[in-house]
Coordinates of C-alpha atoms in Angstrom, one line a residue:
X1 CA -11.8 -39.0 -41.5
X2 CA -10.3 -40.4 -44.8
X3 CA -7.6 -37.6 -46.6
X4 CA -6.4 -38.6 -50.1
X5 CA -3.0 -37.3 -51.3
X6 CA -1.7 -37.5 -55.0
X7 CA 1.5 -37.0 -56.9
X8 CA 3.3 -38.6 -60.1
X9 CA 5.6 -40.1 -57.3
X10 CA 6.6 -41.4 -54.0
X11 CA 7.1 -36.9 -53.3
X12 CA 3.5 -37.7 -51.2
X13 CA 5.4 -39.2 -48.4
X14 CA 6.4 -36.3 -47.0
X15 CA 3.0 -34.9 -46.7
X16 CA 1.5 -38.2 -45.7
X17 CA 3.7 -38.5 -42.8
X18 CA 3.3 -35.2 -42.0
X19 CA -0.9 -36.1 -42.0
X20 CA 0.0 -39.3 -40.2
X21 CA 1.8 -37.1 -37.3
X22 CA -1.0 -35.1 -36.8
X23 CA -3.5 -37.1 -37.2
X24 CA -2.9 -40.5 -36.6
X25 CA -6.7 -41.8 -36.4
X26 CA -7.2 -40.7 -40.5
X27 CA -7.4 -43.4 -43.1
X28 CA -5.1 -42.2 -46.4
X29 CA -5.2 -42.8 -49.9
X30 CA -2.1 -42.6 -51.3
X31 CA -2.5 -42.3 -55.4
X32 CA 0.6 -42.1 -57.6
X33 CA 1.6 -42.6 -61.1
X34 CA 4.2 -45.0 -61.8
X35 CA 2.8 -45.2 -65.6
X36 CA 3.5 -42.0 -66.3
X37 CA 6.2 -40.3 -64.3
X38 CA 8.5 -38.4 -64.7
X39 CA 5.5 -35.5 -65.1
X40 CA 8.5 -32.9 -65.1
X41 CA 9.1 -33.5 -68.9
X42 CA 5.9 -33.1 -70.2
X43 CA 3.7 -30.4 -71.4
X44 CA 1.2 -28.8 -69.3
X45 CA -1.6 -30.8 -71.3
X46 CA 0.2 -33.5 -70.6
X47 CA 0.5 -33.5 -67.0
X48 CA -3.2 -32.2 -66.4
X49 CA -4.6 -35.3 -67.8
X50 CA -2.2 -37.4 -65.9
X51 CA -3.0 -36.0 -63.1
X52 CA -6.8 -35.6 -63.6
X53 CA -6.8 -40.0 -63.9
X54 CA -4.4 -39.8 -60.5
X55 CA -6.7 -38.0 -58.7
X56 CA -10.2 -39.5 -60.1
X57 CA -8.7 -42.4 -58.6
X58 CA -8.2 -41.2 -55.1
X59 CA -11.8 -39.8 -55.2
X60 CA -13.0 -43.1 -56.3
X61 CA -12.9 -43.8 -52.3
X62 CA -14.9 -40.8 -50.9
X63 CA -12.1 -38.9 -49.7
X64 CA -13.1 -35.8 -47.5
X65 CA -10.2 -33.9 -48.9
X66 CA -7.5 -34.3 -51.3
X67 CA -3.7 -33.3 -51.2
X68 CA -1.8 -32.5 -54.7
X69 CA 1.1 -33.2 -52.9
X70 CA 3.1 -32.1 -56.3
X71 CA 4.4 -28.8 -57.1
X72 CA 4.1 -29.4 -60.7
X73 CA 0.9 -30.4 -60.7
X74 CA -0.4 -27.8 -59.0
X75 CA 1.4 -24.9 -60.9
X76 CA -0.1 -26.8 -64.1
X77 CA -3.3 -28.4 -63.1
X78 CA -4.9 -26.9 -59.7
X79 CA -7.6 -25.2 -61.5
X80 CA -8.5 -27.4 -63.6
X81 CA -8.8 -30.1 -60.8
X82 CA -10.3 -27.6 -58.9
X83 CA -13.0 -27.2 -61.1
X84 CA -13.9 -30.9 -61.6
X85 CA -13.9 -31.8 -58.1
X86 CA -14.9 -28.5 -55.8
X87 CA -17.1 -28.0 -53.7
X88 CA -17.8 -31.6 -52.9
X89 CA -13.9 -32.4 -52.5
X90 CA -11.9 -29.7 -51.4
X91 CA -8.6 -29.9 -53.2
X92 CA -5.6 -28.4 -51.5
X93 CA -2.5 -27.1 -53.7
X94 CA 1.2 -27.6 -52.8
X95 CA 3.0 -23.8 -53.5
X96 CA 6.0 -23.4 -52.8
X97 CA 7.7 -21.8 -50.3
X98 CA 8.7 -18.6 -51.4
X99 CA 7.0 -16.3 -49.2
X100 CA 8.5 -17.7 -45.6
X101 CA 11.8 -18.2 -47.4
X102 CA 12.2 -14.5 -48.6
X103 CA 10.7 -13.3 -45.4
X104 CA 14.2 -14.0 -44.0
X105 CA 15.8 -11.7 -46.5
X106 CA 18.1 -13.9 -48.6
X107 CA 19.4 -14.9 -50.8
X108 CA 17.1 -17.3 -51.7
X109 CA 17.5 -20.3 -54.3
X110 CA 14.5 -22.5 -55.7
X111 CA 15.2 -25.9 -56.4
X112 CA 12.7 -27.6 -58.8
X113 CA 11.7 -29.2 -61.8
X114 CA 12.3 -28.1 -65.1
X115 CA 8.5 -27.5 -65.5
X116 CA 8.3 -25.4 -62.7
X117 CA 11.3 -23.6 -62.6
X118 CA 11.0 -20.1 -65.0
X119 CA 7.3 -21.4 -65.0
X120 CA 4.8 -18.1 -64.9
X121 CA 3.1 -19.5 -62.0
X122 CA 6.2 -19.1 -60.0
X123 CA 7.3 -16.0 -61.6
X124 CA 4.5 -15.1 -60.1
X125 CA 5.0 -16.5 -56.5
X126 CA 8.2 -14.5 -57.0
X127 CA 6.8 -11.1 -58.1
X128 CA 4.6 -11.7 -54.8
X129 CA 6.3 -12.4 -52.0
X130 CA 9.9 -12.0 -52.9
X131 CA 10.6 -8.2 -54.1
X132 CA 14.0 -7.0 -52.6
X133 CA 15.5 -10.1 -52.4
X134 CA 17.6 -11.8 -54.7
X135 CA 16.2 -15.1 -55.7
X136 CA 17.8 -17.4 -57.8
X137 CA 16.1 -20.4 -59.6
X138 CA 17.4 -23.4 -60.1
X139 CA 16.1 -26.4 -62.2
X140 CA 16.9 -29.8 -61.4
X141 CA 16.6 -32.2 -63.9
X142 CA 16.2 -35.9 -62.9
X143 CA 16.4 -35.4 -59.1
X144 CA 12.7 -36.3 -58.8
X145 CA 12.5 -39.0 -60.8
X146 CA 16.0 -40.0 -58.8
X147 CA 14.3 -40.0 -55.6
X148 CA 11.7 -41.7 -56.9
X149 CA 13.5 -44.7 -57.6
X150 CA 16.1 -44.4 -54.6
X151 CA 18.4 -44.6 -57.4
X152 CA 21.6 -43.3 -54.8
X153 CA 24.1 -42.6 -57.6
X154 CA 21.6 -40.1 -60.0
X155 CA 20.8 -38.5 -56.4
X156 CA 24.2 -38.0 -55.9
X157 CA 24.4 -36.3 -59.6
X158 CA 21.4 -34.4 -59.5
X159 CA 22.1 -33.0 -56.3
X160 CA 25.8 -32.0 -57.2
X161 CA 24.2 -30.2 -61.1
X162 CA 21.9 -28.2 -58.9
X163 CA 24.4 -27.1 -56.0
X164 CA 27.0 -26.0 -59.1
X165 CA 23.9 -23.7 -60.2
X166 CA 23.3 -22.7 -56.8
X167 CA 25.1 -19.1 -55.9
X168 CA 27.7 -19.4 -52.3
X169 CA 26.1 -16.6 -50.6
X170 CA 22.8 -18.1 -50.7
X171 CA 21.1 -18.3 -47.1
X172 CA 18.0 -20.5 -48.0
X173 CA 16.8 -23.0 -50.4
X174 CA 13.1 -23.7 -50.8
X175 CA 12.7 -27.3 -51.9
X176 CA 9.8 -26.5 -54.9
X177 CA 9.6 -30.3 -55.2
X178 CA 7.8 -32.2 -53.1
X179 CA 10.0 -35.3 -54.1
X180 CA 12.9 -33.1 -52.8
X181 CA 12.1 -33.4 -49.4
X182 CA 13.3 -36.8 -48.8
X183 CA 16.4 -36.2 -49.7
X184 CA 16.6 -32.8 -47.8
X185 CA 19.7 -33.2 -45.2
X186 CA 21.6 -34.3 -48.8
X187 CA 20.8 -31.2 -50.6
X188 CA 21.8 -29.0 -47.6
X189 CA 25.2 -30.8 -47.1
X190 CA 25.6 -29.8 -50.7
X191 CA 25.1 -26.3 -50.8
X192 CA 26.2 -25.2 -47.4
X193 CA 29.1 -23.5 -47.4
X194 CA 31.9 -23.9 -44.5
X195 CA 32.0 -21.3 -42.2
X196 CA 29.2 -19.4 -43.3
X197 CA 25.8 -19.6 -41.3
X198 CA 23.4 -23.2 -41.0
X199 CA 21.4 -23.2 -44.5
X200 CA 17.9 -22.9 -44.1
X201 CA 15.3 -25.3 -46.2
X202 CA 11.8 -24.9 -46.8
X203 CA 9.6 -27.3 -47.9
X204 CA 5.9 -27.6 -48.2
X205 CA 4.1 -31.1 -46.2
X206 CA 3.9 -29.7 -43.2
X207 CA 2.2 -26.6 -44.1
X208 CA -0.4 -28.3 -46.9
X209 CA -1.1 -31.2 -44.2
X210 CA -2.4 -28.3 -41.6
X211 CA -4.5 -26.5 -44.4
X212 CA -6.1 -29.8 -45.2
X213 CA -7.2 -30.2 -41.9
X214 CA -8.3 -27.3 -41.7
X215 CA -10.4 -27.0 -44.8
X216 CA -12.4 -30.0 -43.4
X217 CA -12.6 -28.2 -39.8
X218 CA -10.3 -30.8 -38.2
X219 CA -7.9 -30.0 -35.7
X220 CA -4.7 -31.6 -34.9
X221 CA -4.8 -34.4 -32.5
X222 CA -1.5 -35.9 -32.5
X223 CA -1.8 -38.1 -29.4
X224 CA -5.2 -39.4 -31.2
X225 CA -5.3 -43.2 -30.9
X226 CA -6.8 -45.5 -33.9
X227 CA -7.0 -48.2 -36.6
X228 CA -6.0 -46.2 -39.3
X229 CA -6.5 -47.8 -43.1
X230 CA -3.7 -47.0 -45.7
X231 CA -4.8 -47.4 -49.2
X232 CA -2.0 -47.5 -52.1
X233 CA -3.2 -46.6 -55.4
X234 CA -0.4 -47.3 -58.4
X235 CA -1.5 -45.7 -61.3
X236 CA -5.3 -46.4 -60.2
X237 CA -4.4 -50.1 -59.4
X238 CA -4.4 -50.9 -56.0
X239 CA -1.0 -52.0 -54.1
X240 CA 0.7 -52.2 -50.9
X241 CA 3.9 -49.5 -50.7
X242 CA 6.8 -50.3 -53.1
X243 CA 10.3 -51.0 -51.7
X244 CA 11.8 -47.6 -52.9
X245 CA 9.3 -46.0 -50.3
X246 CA 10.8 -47.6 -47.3
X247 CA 13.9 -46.4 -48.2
X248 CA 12.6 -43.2 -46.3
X249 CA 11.6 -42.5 -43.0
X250 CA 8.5 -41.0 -44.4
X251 CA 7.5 -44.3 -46.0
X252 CA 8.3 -46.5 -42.9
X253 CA 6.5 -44.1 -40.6
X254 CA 3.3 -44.9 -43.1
X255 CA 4.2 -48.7 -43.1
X256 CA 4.9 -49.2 -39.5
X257 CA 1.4 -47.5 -38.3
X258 CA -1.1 -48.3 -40.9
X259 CA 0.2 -51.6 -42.9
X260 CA -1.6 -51.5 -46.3
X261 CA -4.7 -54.0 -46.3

């Protein structure tokens, strides 16, 4: 099987690896756009047509099903992407993770971009799944684009803005950025508070990686044995992974078990 996964950044690691895990026979795609990220910044219209050209690209190699391994993206752009590609190429959306995190009870925080955050698709998620608790949201300027570049000082920053906006009695953060996740044990060493209960994080690969699989009727086979292929795609131009992705373990998983070729 051959799964695509797309973002503006290197935020598709987390999903990949999580793909790779559990299933390590399945050739990727990996499609990105170093062109044109940041998306957070720019207007809806904007980021649809980026990420329309991000994701014709991963098509372009017969994917059976492709990721949007970006909440911003998806809160902007999933039906329209939907649309163009469905019912030939299933197209799985990356939500965040409001509904497990308020199932806990709260307080909750949302950490994303400023695109997201107040956006009415989350709103929305909100108004759902979160009633009776308190939630808080919580933009983050820069921290993608950050962890995009494994810039460690704007990290550092970004991390510190958002854990000044983030209330001391919260219990959980839900990382609403897929970029986010690589820099998770950071953001909780920034927000938890001593003495008061381990914070709990929520993020989203693991949980889009299973629904892919299962929208294509695959089940997990982690002990699965093959020659995986592990395509890069950089702005539609083919590439092997950039330094700034093996500065993750998510990025060294992908490059130690399926070497770009």
């Amino acid at each position: 099987m051959k799964i695509a996964l797309m973002d503006s950044g290197i935020g598709l690691l987390p999903a990949a690896a999580a793909v790779r895990r559990l299933r390590p026979d399945a050739d990727l795609v990996l499609s990105w756009d170093p062109d044109g990220m940041p998306w957070g910044p720019r207007t809806p219209e904007d980021i649809t047509e980026r990420a329309l050209a991000v994701a014709e690209a991963a098509a372009a190699h017969d994917p059976d099903v492709l990721i949007v391994a970006c909440n911003t993206a998806s809160v902007h752009s999933l039906p329209v992407m939907r649309a163009r590609f469905e019912p030939d190429l299933p197209v799985i959306g990356t939500v965040p993770a409001i509904k497990p995190a308020a199932a806990g009870g709260g307080p909750v925080a949302i950490w994303a971009t400023p695109a997201t955050t107040g956006s009415p698709y989350q709103r929305g998620l909100i108004n759902q799944f979160a009633q009776g608790v308190t939630v808080t949201e919580v933009p983050c300027p820069g921290l993608a684009d950050a962890v995009h570049h494994a810039d460690e000082p704007a990290i550092d920053a970004a991390i510190a803005a958002a854990a000044a906006l983030t209330p001391d009695d919260v219990t959980t953060v839900v990382l609403g950025c897929t970029n986010y996740e690589l820099v998770a044990e950071r953001i909780r060493a920034a927000v938890q508070k001593p003495g008061l209960p381990p914070l709990i994080l929520h993020g989203s690969a693991g949980a889009v990686a299973a629904q892919a699989l299962r929208r294509i009727g695959a089940e997990p086979a982690p002990e699965a044995v093959a020659d995986p292929t592990l395509t890069v795609l950089l702005s539609g131009r083919e590439a092997e992974l950039p330094e700034t992705a093996l500065t993750y373990e998510e990025g060294r998983l992908l490059q130690a078990v399926t070497p770009a070729r």
